[in-house]
Short mmCIF file of C-alpha atoms in Angstrom, two decimals:
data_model
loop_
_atom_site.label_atom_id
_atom_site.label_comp_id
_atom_site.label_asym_id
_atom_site.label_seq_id
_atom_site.Cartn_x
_atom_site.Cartn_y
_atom_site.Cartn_z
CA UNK B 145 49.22 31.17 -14.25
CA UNK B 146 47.22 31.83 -11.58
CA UNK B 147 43.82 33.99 -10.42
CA UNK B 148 45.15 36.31 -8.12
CA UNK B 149 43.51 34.97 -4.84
CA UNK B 150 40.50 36.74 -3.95
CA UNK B 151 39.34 39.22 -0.93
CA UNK B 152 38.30 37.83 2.38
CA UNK B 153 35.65 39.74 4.14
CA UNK B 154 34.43 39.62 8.03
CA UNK B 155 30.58 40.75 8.85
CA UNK B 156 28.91 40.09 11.63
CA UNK B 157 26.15 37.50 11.89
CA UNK B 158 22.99 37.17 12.58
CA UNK B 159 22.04 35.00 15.26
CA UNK B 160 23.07 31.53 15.31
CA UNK B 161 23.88 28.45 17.47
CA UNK B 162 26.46 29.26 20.21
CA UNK B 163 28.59 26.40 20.12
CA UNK B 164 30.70 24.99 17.58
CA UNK B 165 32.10 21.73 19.16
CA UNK B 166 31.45 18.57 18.10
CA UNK B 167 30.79 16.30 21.42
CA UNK B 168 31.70 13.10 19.70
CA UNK B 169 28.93 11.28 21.31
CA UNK B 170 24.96 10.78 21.15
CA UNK B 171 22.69 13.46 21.16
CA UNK B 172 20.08 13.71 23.81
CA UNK B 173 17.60 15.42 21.91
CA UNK B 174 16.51 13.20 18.44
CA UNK B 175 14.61 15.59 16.33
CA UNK B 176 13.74 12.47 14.47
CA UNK B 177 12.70 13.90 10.96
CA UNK B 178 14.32 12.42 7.52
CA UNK B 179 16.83 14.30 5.28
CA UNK B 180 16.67 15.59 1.73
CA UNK B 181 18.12 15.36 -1.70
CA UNK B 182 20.50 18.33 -3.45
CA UNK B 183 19.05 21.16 -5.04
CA UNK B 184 19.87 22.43 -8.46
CA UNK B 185 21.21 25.66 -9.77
CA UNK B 186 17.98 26.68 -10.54
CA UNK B 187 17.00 27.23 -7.06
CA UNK B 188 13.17 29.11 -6.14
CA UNK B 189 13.70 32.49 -4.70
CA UNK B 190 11.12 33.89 -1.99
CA UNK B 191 10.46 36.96 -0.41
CA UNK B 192 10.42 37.25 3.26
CA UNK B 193 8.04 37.93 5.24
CA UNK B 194 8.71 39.66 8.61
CA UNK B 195 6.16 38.09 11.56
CA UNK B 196 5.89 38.70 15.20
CA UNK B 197 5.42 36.17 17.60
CA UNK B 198 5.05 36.23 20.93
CA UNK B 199 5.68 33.22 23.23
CA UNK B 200 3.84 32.73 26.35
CA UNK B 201 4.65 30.02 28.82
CA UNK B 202 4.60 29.07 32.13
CA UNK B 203 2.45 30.90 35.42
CA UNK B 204 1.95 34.21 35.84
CA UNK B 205 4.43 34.31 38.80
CA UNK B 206 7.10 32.59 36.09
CA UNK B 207 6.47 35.71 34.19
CA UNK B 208 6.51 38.45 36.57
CA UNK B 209 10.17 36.74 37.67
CA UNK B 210 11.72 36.83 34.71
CA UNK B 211 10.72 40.49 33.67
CA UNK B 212 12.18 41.38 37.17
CA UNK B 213 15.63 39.55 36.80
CA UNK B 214 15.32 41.14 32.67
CA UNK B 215 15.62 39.50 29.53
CA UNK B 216 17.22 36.75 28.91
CA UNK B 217 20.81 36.97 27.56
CA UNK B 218 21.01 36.36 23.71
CA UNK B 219 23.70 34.15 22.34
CA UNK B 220 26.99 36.23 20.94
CA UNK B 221 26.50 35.82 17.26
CA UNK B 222 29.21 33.75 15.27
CA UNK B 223 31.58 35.48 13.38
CA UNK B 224 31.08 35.49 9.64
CA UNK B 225 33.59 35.56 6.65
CA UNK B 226 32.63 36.48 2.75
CA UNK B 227 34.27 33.84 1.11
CA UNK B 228 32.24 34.66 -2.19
CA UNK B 229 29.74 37.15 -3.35
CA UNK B 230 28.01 35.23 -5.95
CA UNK B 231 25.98 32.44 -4.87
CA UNK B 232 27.64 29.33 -5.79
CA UNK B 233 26.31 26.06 -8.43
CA UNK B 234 27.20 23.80 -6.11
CA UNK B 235 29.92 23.45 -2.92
CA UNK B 236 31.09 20.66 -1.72
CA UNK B 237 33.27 20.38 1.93
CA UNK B 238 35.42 17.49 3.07
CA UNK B 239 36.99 17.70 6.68
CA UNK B 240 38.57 21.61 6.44
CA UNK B 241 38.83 22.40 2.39
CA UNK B 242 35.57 23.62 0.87
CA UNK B 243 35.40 23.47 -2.84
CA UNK B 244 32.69 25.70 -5.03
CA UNK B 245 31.54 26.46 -8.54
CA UNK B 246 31.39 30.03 -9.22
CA UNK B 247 28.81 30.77 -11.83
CA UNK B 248 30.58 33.13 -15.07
CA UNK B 249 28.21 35.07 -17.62
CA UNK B 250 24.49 35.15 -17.82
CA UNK B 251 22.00 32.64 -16.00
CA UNK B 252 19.58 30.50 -18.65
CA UNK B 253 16.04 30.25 -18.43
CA UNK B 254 16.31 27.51 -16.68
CA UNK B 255 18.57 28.45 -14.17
CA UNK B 256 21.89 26.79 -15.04
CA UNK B 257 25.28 28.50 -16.12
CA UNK B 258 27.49 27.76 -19.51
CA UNK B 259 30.59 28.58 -17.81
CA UNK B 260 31.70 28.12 -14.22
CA UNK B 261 34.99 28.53 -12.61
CA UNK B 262 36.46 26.35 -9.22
CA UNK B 263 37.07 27.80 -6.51
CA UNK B 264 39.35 26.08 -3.20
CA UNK B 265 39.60 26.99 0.05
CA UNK B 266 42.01 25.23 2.02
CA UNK B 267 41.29 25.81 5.00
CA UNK B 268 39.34 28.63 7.39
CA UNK B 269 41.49 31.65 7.70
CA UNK B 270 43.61 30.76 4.10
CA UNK B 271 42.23 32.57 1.12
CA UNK B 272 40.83 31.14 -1.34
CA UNK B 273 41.95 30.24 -4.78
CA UNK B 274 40.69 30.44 -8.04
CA UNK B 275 41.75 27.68 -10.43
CA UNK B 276 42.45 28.43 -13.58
CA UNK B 277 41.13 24.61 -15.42
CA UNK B 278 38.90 24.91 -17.77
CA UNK B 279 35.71 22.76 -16.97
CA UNK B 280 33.19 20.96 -18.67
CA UNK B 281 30.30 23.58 -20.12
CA UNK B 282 27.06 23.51 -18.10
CA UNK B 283 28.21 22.34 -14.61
CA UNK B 284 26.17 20.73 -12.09
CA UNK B 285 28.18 19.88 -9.44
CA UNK B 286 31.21 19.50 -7.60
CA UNK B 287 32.32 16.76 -4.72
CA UNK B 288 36.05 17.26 -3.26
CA UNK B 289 37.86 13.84 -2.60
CA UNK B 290 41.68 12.48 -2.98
CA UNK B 291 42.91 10.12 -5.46
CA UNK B 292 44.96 7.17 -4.61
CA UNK B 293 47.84 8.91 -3.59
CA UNK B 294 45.60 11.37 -1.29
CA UNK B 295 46.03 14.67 -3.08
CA UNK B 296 43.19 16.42 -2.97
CA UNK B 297 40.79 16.86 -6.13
CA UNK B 298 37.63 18.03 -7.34
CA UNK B 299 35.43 16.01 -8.90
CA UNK B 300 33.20 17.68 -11.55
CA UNK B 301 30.09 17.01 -13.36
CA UNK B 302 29.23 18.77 -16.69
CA UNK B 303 28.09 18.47 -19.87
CA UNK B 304 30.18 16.42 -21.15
CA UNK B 305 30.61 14.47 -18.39
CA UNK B 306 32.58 14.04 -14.72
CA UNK B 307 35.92 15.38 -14.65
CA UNK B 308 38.91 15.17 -12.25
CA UNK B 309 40.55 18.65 -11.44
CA UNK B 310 43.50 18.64 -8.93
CA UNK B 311 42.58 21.08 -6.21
CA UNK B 312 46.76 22.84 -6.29
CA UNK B 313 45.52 23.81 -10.23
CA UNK B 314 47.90 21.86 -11.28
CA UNK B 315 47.68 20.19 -14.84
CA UNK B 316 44.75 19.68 -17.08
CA UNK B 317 40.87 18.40 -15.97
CA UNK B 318 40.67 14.63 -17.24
CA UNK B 319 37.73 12.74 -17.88
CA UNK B 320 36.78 10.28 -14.86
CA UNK B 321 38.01 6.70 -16.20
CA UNK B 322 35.43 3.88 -16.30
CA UNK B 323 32.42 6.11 -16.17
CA UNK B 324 29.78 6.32 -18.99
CA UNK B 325 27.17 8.74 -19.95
CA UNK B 326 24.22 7.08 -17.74
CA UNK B 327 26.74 7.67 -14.46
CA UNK B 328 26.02 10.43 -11.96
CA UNK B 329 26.93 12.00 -8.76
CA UNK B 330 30.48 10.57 -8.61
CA UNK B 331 32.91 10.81 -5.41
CA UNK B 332 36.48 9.75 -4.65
CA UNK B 333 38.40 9.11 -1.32
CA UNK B 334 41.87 7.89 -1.93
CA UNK B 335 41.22 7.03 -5.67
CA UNK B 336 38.34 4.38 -4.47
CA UNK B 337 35.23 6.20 -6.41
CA UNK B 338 31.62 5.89 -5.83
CA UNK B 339 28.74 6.78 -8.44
CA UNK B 340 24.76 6.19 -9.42
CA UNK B 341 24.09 4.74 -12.50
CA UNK B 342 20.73 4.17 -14.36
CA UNK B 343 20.11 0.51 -16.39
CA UNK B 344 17.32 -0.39 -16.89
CA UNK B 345 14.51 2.23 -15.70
CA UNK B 346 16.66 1.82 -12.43
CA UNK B 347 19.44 4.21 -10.28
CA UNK B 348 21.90 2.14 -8.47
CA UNK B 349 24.52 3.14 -6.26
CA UNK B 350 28.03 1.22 -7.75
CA UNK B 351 32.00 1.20 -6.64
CA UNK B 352 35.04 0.61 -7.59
CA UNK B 353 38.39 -0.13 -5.79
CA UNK B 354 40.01 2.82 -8.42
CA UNK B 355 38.75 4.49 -11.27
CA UNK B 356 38.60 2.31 -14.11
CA UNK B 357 38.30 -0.59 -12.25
CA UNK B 358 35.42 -3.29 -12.74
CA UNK B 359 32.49 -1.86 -10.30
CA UNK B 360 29.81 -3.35 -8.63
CA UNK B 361 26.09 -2.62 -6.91
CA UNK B 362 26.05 -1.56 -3.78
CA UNK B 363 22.51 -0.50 -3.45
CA UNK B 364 19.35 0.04 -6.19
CA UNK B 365 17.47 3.41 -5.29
CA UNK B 366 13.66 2.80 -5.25
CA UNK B 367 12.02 3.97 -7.92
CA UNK B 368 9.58 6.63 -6.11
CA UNK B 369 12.91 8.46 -5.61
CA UNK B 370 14.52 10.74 -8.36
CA UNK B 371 17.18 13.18 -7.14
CA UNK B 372 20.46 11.52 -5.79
CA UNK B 373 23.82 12.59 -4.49
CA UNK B 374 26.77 10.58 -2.33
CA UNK B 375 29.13 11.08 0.04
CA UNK B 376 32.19 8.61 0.46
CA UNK B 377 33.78 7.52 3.77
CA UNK B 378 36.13 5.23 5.45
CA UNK B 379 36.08 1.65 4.51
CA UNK B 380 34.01 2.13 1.53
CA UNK B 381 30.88 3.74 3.92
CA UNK B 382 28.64 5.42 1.49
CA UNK B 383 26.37 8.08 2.44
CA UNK B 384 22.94 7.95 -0.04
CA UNK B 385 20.65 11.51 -0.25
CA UNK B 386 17.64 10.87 -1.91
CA UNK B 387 14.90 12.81 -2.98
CA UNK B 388 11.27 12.37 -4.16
CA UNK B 389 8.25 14.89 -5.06
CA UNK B 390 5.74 14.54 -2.45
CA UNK B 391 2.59 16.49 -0.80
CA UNK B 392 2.73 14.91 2.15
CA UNK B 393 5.05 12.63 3.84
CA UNK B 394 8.77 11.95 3.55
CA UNK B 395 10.42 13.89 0.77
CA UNK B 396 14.31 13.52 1.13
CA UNK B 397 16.47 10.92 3.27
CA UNK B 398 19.75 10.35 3.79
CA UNK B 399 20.46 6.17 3.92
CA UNK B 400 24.13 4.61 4.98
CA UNK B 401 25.40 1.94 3.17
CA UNK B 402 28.14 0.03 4.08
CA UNK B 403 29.75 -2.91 2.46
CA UNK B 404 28.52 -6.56 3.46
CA UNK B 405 25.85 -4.68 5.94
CA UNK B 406 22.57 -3.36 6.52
CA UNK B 407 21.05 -0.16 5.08
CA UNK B 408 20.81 2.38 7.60
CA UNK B 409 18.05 5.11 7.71
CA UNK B 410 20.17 8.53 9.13
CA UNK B 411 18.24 11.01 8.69
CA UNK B 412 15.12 12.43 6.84
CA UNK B 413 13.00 15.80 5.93
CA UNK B 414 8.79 15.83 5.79
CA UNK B 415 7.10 17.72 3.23
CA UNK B 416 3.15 19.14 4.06
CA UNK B 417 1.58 21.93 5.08
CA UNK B 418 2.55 25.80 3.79
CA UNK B 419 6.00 25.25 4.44
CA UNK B 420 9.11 24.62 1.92
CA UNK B 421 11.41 22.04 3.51
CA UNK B 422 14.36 19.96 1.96
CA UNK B 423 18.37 18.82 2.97
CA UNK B 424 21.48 20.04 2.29
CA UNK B 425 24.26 18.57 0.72
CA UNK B 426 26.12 16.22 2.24
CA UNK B 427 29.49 16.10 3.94
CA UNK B 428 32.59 14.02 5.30
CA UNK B 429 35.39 14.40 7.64
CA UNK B 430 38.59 14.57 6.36
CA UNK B 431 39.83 11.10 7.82
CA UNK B 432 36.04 9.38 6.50
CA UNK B 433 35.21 8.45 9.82
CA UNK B 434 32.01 11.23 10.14
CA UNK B 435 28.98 12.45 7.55
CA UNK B 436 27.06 15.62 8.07
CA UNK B 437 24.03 16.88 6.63
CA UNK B 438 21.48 20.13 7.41
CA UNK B 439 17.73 20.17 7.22
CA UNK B 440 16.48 23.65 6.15
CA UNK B 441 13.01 24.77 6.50
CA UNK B 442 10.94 27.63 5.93
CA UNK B 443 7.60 28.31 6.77
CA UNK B 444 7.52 25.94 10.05
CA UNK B 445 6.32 23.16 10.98
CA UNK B 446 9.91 21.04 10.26
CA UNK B 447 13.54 20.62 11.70
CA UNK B 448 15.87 23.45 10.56
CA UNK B 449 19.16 21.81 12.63
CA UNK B 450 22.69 20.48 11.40
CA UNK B 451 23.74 17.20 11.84
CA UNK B 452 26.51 14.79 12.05
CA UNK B 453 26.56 10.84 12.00
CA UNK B 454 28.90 7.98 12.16
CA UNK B 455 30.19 6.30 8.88
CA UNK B 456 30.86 3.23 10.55
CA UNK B 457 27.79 2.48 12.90
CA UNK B 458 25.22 5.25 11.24
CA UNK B 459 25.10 6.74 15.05
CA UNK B 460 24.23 10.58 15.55
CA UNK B 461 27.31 12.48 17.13
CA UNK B 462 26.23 15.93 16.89
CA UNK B 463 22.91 18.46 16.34
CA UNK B 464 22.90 21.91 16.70
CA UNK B 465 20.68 24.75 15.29
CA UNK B 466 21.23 25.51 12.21
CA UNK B 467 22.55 29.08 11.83
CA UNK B 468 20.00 31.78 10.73
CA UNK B 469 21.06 35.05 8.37
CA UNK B 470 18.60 38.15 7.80
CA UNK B 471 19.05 37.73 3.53
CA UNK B 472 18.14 34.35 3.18
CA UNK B 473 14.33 32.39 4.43
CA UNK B 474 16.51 28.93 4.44
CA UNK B 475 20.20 27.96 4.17
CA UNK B 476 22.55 24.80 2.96
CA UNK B 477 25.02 24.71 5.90
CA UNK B 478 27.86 22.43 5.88
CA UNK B 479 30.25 21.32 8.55
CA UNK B 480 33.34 21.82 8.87
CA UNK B 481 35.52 19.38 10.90
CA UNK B 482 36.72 21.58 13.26
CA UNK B 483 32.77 22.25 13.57
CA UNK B 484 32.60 25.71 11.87
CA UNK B 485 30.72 25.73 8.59
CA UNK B 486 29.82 27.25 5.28
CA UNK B 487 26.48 28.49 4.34
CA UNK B 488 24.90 29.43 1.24
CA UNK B 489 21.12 30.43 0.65
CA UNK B 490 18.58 27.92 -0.58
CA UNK B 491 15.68 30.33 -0.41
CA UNK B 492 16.81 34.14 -0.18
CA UNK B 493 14.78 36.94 1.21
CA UNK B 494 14.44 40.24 0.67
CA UNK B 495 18.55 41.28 0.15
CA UNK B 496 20.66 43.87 -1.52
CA UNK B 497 22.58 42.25 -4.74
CA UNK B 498 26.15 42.97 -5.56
CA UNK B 499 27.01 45.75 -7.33
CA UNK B 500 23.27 47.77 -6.25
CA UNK B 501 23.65 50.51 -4.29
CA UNK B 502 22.65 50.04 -0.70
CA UNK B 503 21.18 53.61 -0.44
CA UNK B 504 19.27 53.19 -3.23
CA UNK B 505 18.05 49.98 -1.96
CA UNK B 506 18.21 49.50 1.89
CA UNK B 507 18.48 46.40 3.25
CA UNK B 508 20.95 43.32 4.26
CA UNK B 509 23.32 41.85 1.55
CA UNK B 510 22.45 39.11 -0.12
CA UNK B 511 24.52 36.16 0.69
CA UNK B 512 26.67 34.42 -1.57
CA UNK B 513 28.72 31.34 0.41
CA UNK B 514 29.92 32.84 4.08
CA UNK B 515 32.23 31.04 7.15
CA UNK B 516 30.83 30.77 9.89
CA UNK B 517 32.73 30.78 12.84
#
């Protein structure tokens, strides 16, 4: 039996980058700074400040021109669908499905959820779909992939372990074969599976031709770094986000590893100053040939900008802005492979909540997981 599907709401948006194609090719512009490492449920709320800046450049003739000819024209905002009202454990998109754990009863001290429910949405403009499975207690997180005969699935990781759930709700969860209780941050593309697993005072990045097959290294994670998640691609292209705690310096990065070849940096977030700065989670295209990742930011000083990068040579294809919503001071944003995205708050500002009443308590709604485009 089935959830009946739920509600699909359009708002408009705040401003946010004008243009949603993906070029394909280099970017002129290299930003240059490293990416970042997922967050965890228990994610640090802030209050936003409001601040007015005012930018001067150029002569005084440069000036006077441009307050003749009148403001310059501000980018139509992109279109923005409520595809949830709560703000998700974790989401997880692979080329147009976007997969999400909705958090069910009370939040614990600290900051995870008993229960959770999946959510699926096939693709922009379907509705999404609540599966009934039961999943492990405690969830973490949730990575869409297909198994070897390329239906799609959800891959999640609770309590008692990582669990297979068909996205069509089909059938029961099962238990991920071949994995132990020392594995972590699993993935699947077409029933190949990629996972971290500690030995030894040591994370390392294994795979496996199937799950329950024989696995082997593919990378060790230095030490320095803690927090890991993965992304799987075409021809066994792994996409590494690691994260360390760090005053100064580089905090998160995002490393390719391929099979046979070297490890490639792609990307990379600094930590310093008064700012809070980190990376999204990460993202592939539905045929494996692409990975995409955001860099959030708030306070200055650091890229805020989504990005996209080849699986097979580690070259950027795409950068844009990342988008930017009153209710939250930074986002997760995730592409899409038709180059739309989902975004969900990391740090949210000052917001109404669901269920308070707006007149009571003026202000934007907070956001929960939104389309974009």
């Amino acid at each position: 039996m089935r959830v009946p599907p739920l509600p699909l709401t359009t708002t408009p948006a705040a401003p946010s980058a004008p243009s949603f194609a993906d070029p394909g090719g280099p970017s002129s512009a290299d930003p240059g700074a490293p990416p970042t490492a997922v967050r965890g449920p228990g994610r640090r709320r802030l209050r936003t400040v409001a601040v007015a800046v005012l930018a001067c450049t150029g002569a005084l003739s440069t000036v006077g021109a441009a307050s003749a000819a009148g403001p310059p024209a501000t980018p139509a905002p992109a279109p923005r669908t409520v595809l949830d009202a709560a703000v998700p454990i974790s989401v997880s998109v692979q080329g147009a499905r976007v997969a999400w754990l909705r958090p069910k009863g009370k939040l614990n001290k600290d900051g995870s959820y008993r229960l959770a429910e999946a959510v699926v949405l096939d693709a922009p403009g379907s509705t999404p779909r609540t599966l009934t499975a039961k999943l492990p207690t405690y969830p973490l997180a949730v990575s869409l992939g297909t198994d070897a005969a390329n239906h799609p699935v959800l891959l999640v990781t609770g309590a008692e372990g990582i669990y297979v759930v068909r996205a069509d709700g089909q059938g029961r969860p099962t238990r991920l074969r071949g994995q132990n209780r020392n594995d972590d941050a699993a993935v699947m593309r077409g029933g190949r599976t990629a996972f971290t697993r500690v030995s030894g005072g040591h994370t390392r990045v294994r795979t496996a031709t199937a799950a329950g097959r024989p696995s082997r290294v593919l990378y060790t994670v230095p030490d320095e770094y803690s927090s890991v998640a993965l992304a799987l691609g075409a021809k066994g292209a792994v996409a590494l986000h690691a994260s360390r705690a760090r005053d100064v310096g580089i905090g998160d990065i995002v490393w390719l590893l391929r099979p046979g070849k070297k490890v490639v940096r792609l990307t990379s977030q600094s930590t310093g100053g008064a700012s809070d700065n980190g990376l999204g989670a990460l993202t592939s295209s539905g045929d494996g040939s692409r990975f995409g990742v955001s860099r959030w930011n708030f306070g200055g000083g650091h890229p805020r900008d989504v990005q996209r990068f080849s699986a097979a040579s580690g070259r950027r294809t795409f950068v844009r802005p990342a988008t930017v919503v009153p209710s939250a001071d930074a986002l997760d944003e995730l592409l899409l492979d038709d180059g739309r995205s989902v975004i969900t708050p990391v740090l949210s500002g000052e917001c109404v909540a669901p269920g308070v009443d707006p007149a009571k308590q003026p202000g934007p709604p907070c956001l929960g997981l939104d389309l974009v485009g």
